[in-house]
Short mmCIF file of C-alpha atoms in Angstrom, two decimals:
data_model
loop_
_atom_site.label_atom_id
_atom_site.label_comp_id
_atom_site.label_asym_id
_atom_site.label_seq_id
_atom_site.Cartn_x
_atom_site.Cartn_y
_atom_site.Cartn_z
CA UNK A 1 -11.13 -2.71 -4.41
CA UNK A 2 -10.61 -2.30 -1.14
CA UNK A 3 -7.71 -1.35 0.34
CA UNK A 4 -6.73 -3.33 4.39
CA UNK A 5 -4.30 -3.12 6.56
CA UNK A 6 -2.02 -4.54 7.57
CA UNK A 7 -0.59 -7.91 8.87
CA UNK A 8 -0.49 -6.75 12.69
CA UNK A 9 1.79 -7.91 15.30
CA UNK A 10 -0.94 -10.16 17.17
CA UNK A 11 -1.47 -12.31 13.93
CA UNK A 12 2.11 -13.36 13.89
CA UNK A 13 3.91 -15.75 16.71
CA UNK A 14 7.47 -14.17 17.75
CA UNK A 15 10.10 -15.31 20.12
CA UNK A 16 12.24 -12.33 20.13
CA UNK A 17 12.53 -10.76 16.87
CA UNK A 18 11.59 -14.07 15.39
CA UNK A 19 8.96 -14.89 13.87
CA UNK A 20 7.95 -18.54 14.49
CA UNK A 21 3.79 -18.90 12.47
CA UNK A 22 1.13 -17.35 12.05
CA UNK A 23 -1.08 -16.81 15.15
CA UNK A 24 -3.94 -19.62 15.36
CA UNK A 25 -6.64 -18.05 13.75
CA UNK A 26 -4.78 -15.94 11.11
CA UNK A 27 -6.02 -18.21 8.52
CA UNK A 28 -9.42 -18.72 9.21
CA UNK A 29 -9.71 -15.09 9.48
CA UNK A 30 -8.02 -14.07 5.71
CA UNK A 31 -10.06 -16.70 4.45
CA UNK A 32 -13.47 -15.55 5.83
CA UNK A 33 -12.39 -11.85 4.73
CA UNK A 34 -11.98 -13.08 1.13
CA UNK A 35 -15.40 -14.99 1.24
CA UNK A 36 -17.05 -11.83 2.19
CA UNK A 37 -15.15 -10.25 -0.50
CA UNK A 38 -16.66 -12.82 -2.81
CA UNK A 39 -20.12 -12.46 -1.46
CA UNK A 40 -20.15 -8.67 -2.26
CA UNK A 41 -18.05 -8.76 -5.28
CA UNK A 42 -15.09 -7.52 -4.28
CA UNK A 43 -11.25 -7.05 -4.63
CA UNK A 44 -8.94 -7.04 -1.96
CA UNK A 45 -5.45 -5.23 -1.60
CA UNK A 46 -3.66 -6.64 0.84
CA UNK A 47 -0.93 -4.55 3.11
CA UNK A 48 1.12 -6.44 5.34
CA UNK A 49 3.28 -4.04 7.31
CA UNK A 50 2.84 -0.25 7.86
CA UNK A 51 5.83 2.68 9.22
CA UNK A 52 3.49 1.83 12.44
CA UNK A 53 5.36 -1.19 12.84
CA UNK A 54 8.40 1.30 12.76
CA UNK A 55 7.06 3.17 16.02
CA UNK A 56 8.88 3.01 18.89
CA UNK A 57 6.37 0.94 21.26
CA UNK A 58 6.06 -1.63 18.10
CA UNK A 59 7.55 -5.17 20.07
CA UNK A 60 9.11 -5.88 18.39
CA UNK A 61 10.17 -3.31 16.22
CA UNK A 62 10.46 -3.93 12.39
CA UNK A 63 14.01 -1.60 12.27
CA UNK A 64 15.45 -4.59 14.39
CA UNK A 65 14.40 -7.38 12.16
CA UNK A 66 14.81 -5.52 8.52
CA UNK A 67 18.38 -4.90 9.50
CA UNK A 68 19.38 -9.02 11.03
CA UNK A 69 19.52 -11.15 7.73
CA UNK A 70 18.12 -14.10 9.99
CA UNK A 71 15.22 -12.16 11.50
CA UNK A 72 13.94 -10.94 7.88
CA UNK A 73 14.35 -14.43 6.35
CA UNK A 74 12.22 -16.05 9.30
CA UNK A 75 9.70 -13.37 8.68
CA UNK A 76 9.35 -14.02 5.30
CA UNK A 77 9.64 -17.30 5.27
CA UNK A 78 7.05 -18.05 8.91
CA UNK A 79 4.76 -15.25 7.79
CA UNK A 80 4.48 -13.85 5.24
CA UNK A 81 5.01 -16.70 2.51
CA UNK A 82 2.48 -18.83 4.65
CA UNK A 83 0.15 -15.53 4.39
CA UNK A 84 0.04 -15.46 0.66
CA UNK A 85 0.08 -19.35 0.07
CA UNK A 86 -2.91 -19.56 1.97
CA UNK A 87 -4.64 -16.44 -0.65
CA UNK A 88 -3.67 -18.79 -3.07
CA UNK A 89 -4.90 -21.59 -2.47
CA UNK A 90 -7.78 -20.34 -1.75
CA UNK A 91 -11.33 -20.95 -3.26
CA UNK A 92 -11.64 -17.23 -3.50
CA UNK A 93 -8.48 -16.63 -4.51
CA UNK A 94 -8.79 -13.80 -6.96
CA UNK A 95 -10.51 -11.68 -4.96
CA UNK A 96 -6.76 -10.64 -3.68
CA UNK A 97 -5.84 -9.03 -6.82
CA UNK A 98 -2.70 -7.73 -5.18
CA UNK A 99 -0.58 -7.35 -2.68
CA UNK A 100 0.54 -4.08 -0.38
CA UNK A 101 3.87 -4.84 0.90
CA UNK A 102 3.92 -2.02 3.01
CA UNK A 103 2.01 1.17 4.25
CA UNK A 104 4.69 4.48 3.53
CA UNK A 105 7.61 3.26 4.26
CA UNK A 106 9.41 6.21 3.73
CA UNK A 107 8.22 7.81 8.01
CA UNK A 108 10.39 5.21 8.80
CA UNK A 109 13.32 5.81 7.09
CA UNK A 110 16.53 8.38 7.45
CA UNK A 111 18.81 9.94 4.98
CA UNK A 112 19.44 10.98 1.08
CA UNK A 113 16.82 10.73 -1.29
CA UNK A 114 17.44 8.11 -4.18
CA UNK A 115 17.83 9.72 -7.77
CA UNK A 116 17.50 12.86 -6.70
CA UNK A 117 14.36 13.10 -4.45
CA UNK A 118 13.81 15.00 -1.28
CA UNK A 119 15.94 13.86 1.98
CA UNK A 120 13.78 11.42 4.10
CA UNK A 121 11.90 13.17 6.61
CA UNK A 122 10.46 10.18 9.58
CA UNK A 123 8.11 10.02 12.00
CA UNK A 124 9.56 11.08 15.13
CA UNK A 125 8.02 8.70 16.97
CA UNK A 126 9.76 5.41 14.19
CA UNK A 127 12.84 3.70 14.93
CA UNK A 128 14.47 4.62 11.48
CA UNK A 129 16.73 2.50 9.31
CA UNK A 130 18.56 3.47 5.57
CA UNK A 131 16.99 3.30 2.07
CA UNK A 132 19.38 0.68 1.39
CA UNK A 133 18.12 -1.10 4.04
CA UNK A 134 14.40 -0.64 3.70
CA UNK A 135 14.67 -2.06 0.01
CA UNK A 136 17.08 -4.88 1.35
CA UNK A 137 13.43 -6.25 3.45
CA UNK A 138 10.91 -5.16 0.23
CA UNK A 139 12.97 -7.18 -1.64
CA UNK A 140 13.06 -10.17 0.78
CA UNK A 141 9.19 -10.06 1.07
CA UNK A 142 8.46 -9.66 -2.79
CA UNK A 143 10.69 -12.83 -3.18
CA UNK A 144 8.34 -14.87 -0.54
CA UNK A 145 5.69 -13.22 -1.94
CA UNK A 146 5.94 -14.17 -5.72
CA UNK A 147 7.02 -17.66 -4.36
CA UNK A 148 3.93 -18.23 -3.46
CA UNK A 149 1.04 -16.10 -5.12
CA UNK A 150 0.13 -14.94 -8.19
CA UNK A 151 -1.04 -11.49 -7.15
CA UNK A 152 -0.02 -8.41 -8.38
CA UNK A 153 2.43 -6.26 -6.21
CA UNK A 154 3.12 -2.61 -5.16
CA UNK A 155 4.69 -0.19 -2.31
CA UNK A 156 2.70 1.92 -0.51
CA UNK A 157 4.74 4.89 -1.31
CA UNK A 158 3.61 7.85 0.92
CA UNK A 159 4.29 11.19 -1.17
CA UNK A 160 5.36 11.74 -4.71
CA UNK A 161 8.24 13.57 -3.26
CA UNK A 162 10.11 9.77 -2.73
CA UNK A 163 8.71 8.85 -6.22
CA UNK A 164 12.08 7.16 -6.66
CA UNK A 165 12.48 5.94 -3.63
CA UNK A 166 11.44 2.10 -4.32
CA UNK A 167 12.04 1.48 -8.43
CA UNK A 168 14.35 -1.05 -7.63
CA UNK A 169 12.50 -3.26 -5.89
CA UNK A 170 9.97 -5.33 -8.25
CA UNK A 171 6.80 -4.02 -8.28
CA UNK A 172 3.61 -4.54 -10.95
CA UNK A 173 2.78 -1.44 -9.96
CA UNK A 174 3.58 1.84 -8.57
CA UNK A 175 1.39 3.56 -5.81
CA UNK A 176 1.59 6.63 -4.52
CA UNK A 177 -0.60 8.67 -1.88
CA UNK A 178 -2.02 11.92 -1.94
CA UNK A 179 -2.97 14.63 0.64
CA UNK A 180 -3.21 18.49 1.09
CA UNK A 181 0.20 18.52 1.72
CA UNK A 182 1.23 16.72 -0.68
CA UNK A 183 -0.93 18.13 -4.20
CA UNK A 184 0.13 21.89 -3.27
CA UNK A 185 3.59 20.69 -4.45
CA UNK A 186 2.89 17.38 -6.83
CA UNK A 187 -0.09 18.33 -8.21
CA UNK A 188 -3.04 15.67 -8.72
CA UNK A 189 -3.68 16.68 -12.51
CA UNK A 190 -0.02 16.02 -13.32
CA UNK A 191 0.35 12.85 -15.47
CA UNK A 192 2.59 10.04 -15.03
CA UNK A 193 5.04 11.01 -17.82
CA UNK A 194 4.72 14.78 -16.39
CA UNK A 195 6.68 13.77 -12.76
CA UNK A 196 9.14 11.54 -14.74
CA UNK A 197 7.29 7.36 -14.24
CA UNK A 198 6.78 5.84 -17.49
CA UNK A 199 7.98 2.38 -16.98
CA UNK A 200 4.62 0.59 -15.49
CA UNK A 201 0.88 1.36 -14.18
CA UNK A 202 0.02 4.06 -11.55
CA UNK A 203 -2.28 3.89 -9.06
CA UNK A 204 -3.11 7.09 -6.22
CA UNK A 205 -3.50 4.80 -3.17
CA UNK A 206 -5.00 7.06 -0.76
CA UNK A 207 -6.03 10.22 -1.33
CA UNK A 208 -9.27 12.33 0.81
CA UNK A 209 -12.46 11.03 -0.38
CA UNK A 210 -14.16 14.42 0.05
CA UNK A 211 -11.31 15.77 -2.11
CA UNK A 212 -8.99 18.48 -1.05
CA UNK A 213 -8.75 22.07 0.16
CA UNK A 214 -11.75 21.42 2.36
CA UNK A 215 -13.83 19.58 -1.03
CA UNK A 216 -12.92 22.85 -3.43
CA UNK A 217 -11.55 19.61 -5.77
CA UNK A 218 -13.63 17.04 -5.73
CA UNK A 219 -13.78 13.36 -6.11
CA UNK A 220 -15.34 13.53 -9.14
CA UNK A 221 -12.76 16.35 -10.57
CA UNK A 222 -9.44 14.87 -8.90
CA UNK A 223 -10.80 10.94 -10.58
CA UNK A 224 -11.91 12.31 -14.42
CA UNK A 225 -8.65 14.12 -14.43
CA UNK A 226 -6.54 10.62 -13.20
CA UNK A 227 -8.34 8.75 -16.09
CA UNK A 228 -7.76 11.73 -19.31
CA UNK A 229 -4.03 11.61 -17.80
CA UNK A 230 -3.48 8.12 -17.86
CA UNK A 231 -3.24 7.08 -13.74
CA UNK A 232 -4.67 3.08 -12.88
CA UNK A 233 -6.83 3.88 -10.80
CA UNK A 234 -7.70 5.23 -7.59
CA UNK A 235 -7.73 4.46 -4.35
CA UNK A 236 -9.70 6.64 -1.18
CA UNK A 237 -8.98 6.50 2.25
CA UNK A 238 -11.34 6.83 4.77
CA UNK A 239 -11.25 7.49 8.38
CA UNK A 240 -13.40 8.66 10.95
CA UNK A 241 -12.91 12.53 10.22
CA UNK A 242 -13.20 11.64 6.97
CA UNK A 243 -16.61 12.35 5.03
CA UNK A 244 -17.45 10.45 2.16
CA UNK A 245 -20.40 10.97 -0.74
CA UNK A 246 -20.80 7.54 -2.31
CA UNK A 247 -23.21 8.75 -5.42
CA UNK A 248 -19.95 10.22 -6.65
CA UNK A 249 -18.33 7.02 -6.17
CA UNK A 250 -20.79 4.84 -8.06
CA UNK A 251 -21.31 7.52 -10.63
CA UNK A 252 -18.40 8.37 -12.21
CA UNK A 253 -18.02 3.92 -11.77
CA UNK A 254 -21.14 3.40 -13.89
CA UNK A 255 -19.23 5.84 -16.15
CA UNK A 256 -16.32 4.34 -16.47
CA UNK A 257 -17.29 0.21 -15.81
CA UNK A 258 -14.05 -1.94 -15.30
CA UNK A 259 -12.27 -2.19 -18.06
CA UNK A 260 -9.30 -4.04 -16.61
CA UNK A 261 -8.68 -7.47 -16.40
CA UNK A 262 -5.93 -9.41 -14.55
#
């Protein structure tokens, strides 16, 4: 499966903070992406938004939309639902296995944590909103996706430290990201049950492909631990600074061929 972020603002037409539709090539580009996925037998997790949309340089700023019921409704009606509708209507619809509503929303949230979680520590370059305000945005987007798409839905939580933040939002599986700064306090080799999560499957949605601690804890070790501990999967994240050992990916995949169907 390939995770892709995000529904960039350049793909959406706005009048002020009100979304008026998708740009002219957006749906054609989505179709081309799904066709490529079908050609190479890949499955896609499409990410709609990111905390980056809350950065002070973002225009419009998602914080202003999230806190305005009219603007939220326009975003869902004129951008989210048409995108989801097109994906569902495509001949390659099965290639979109899931929607990730937003990448790491916690970085744009301020205030106390939920149900015993630590307080949020937002990115200082973001315009922040409260947890209830973010949850309202996510619930509205999920409702729009449910109306148009049969694909699964999740939220890309940035760390297990905020594991309860979006439990009240309708998701089919939970997603958590994990890097060295996370795993030293919330170790990769603790099971979902060990973290008090049992209601739905858990996917680790971002982790360094070379492993933790300068590769001392390898990709194979991490994935084998998650497999044996009952996680539903792991999606390594690559940027230009990260090294990938594709042989280790293939070896694990060959050892554990696709065992789940949706």
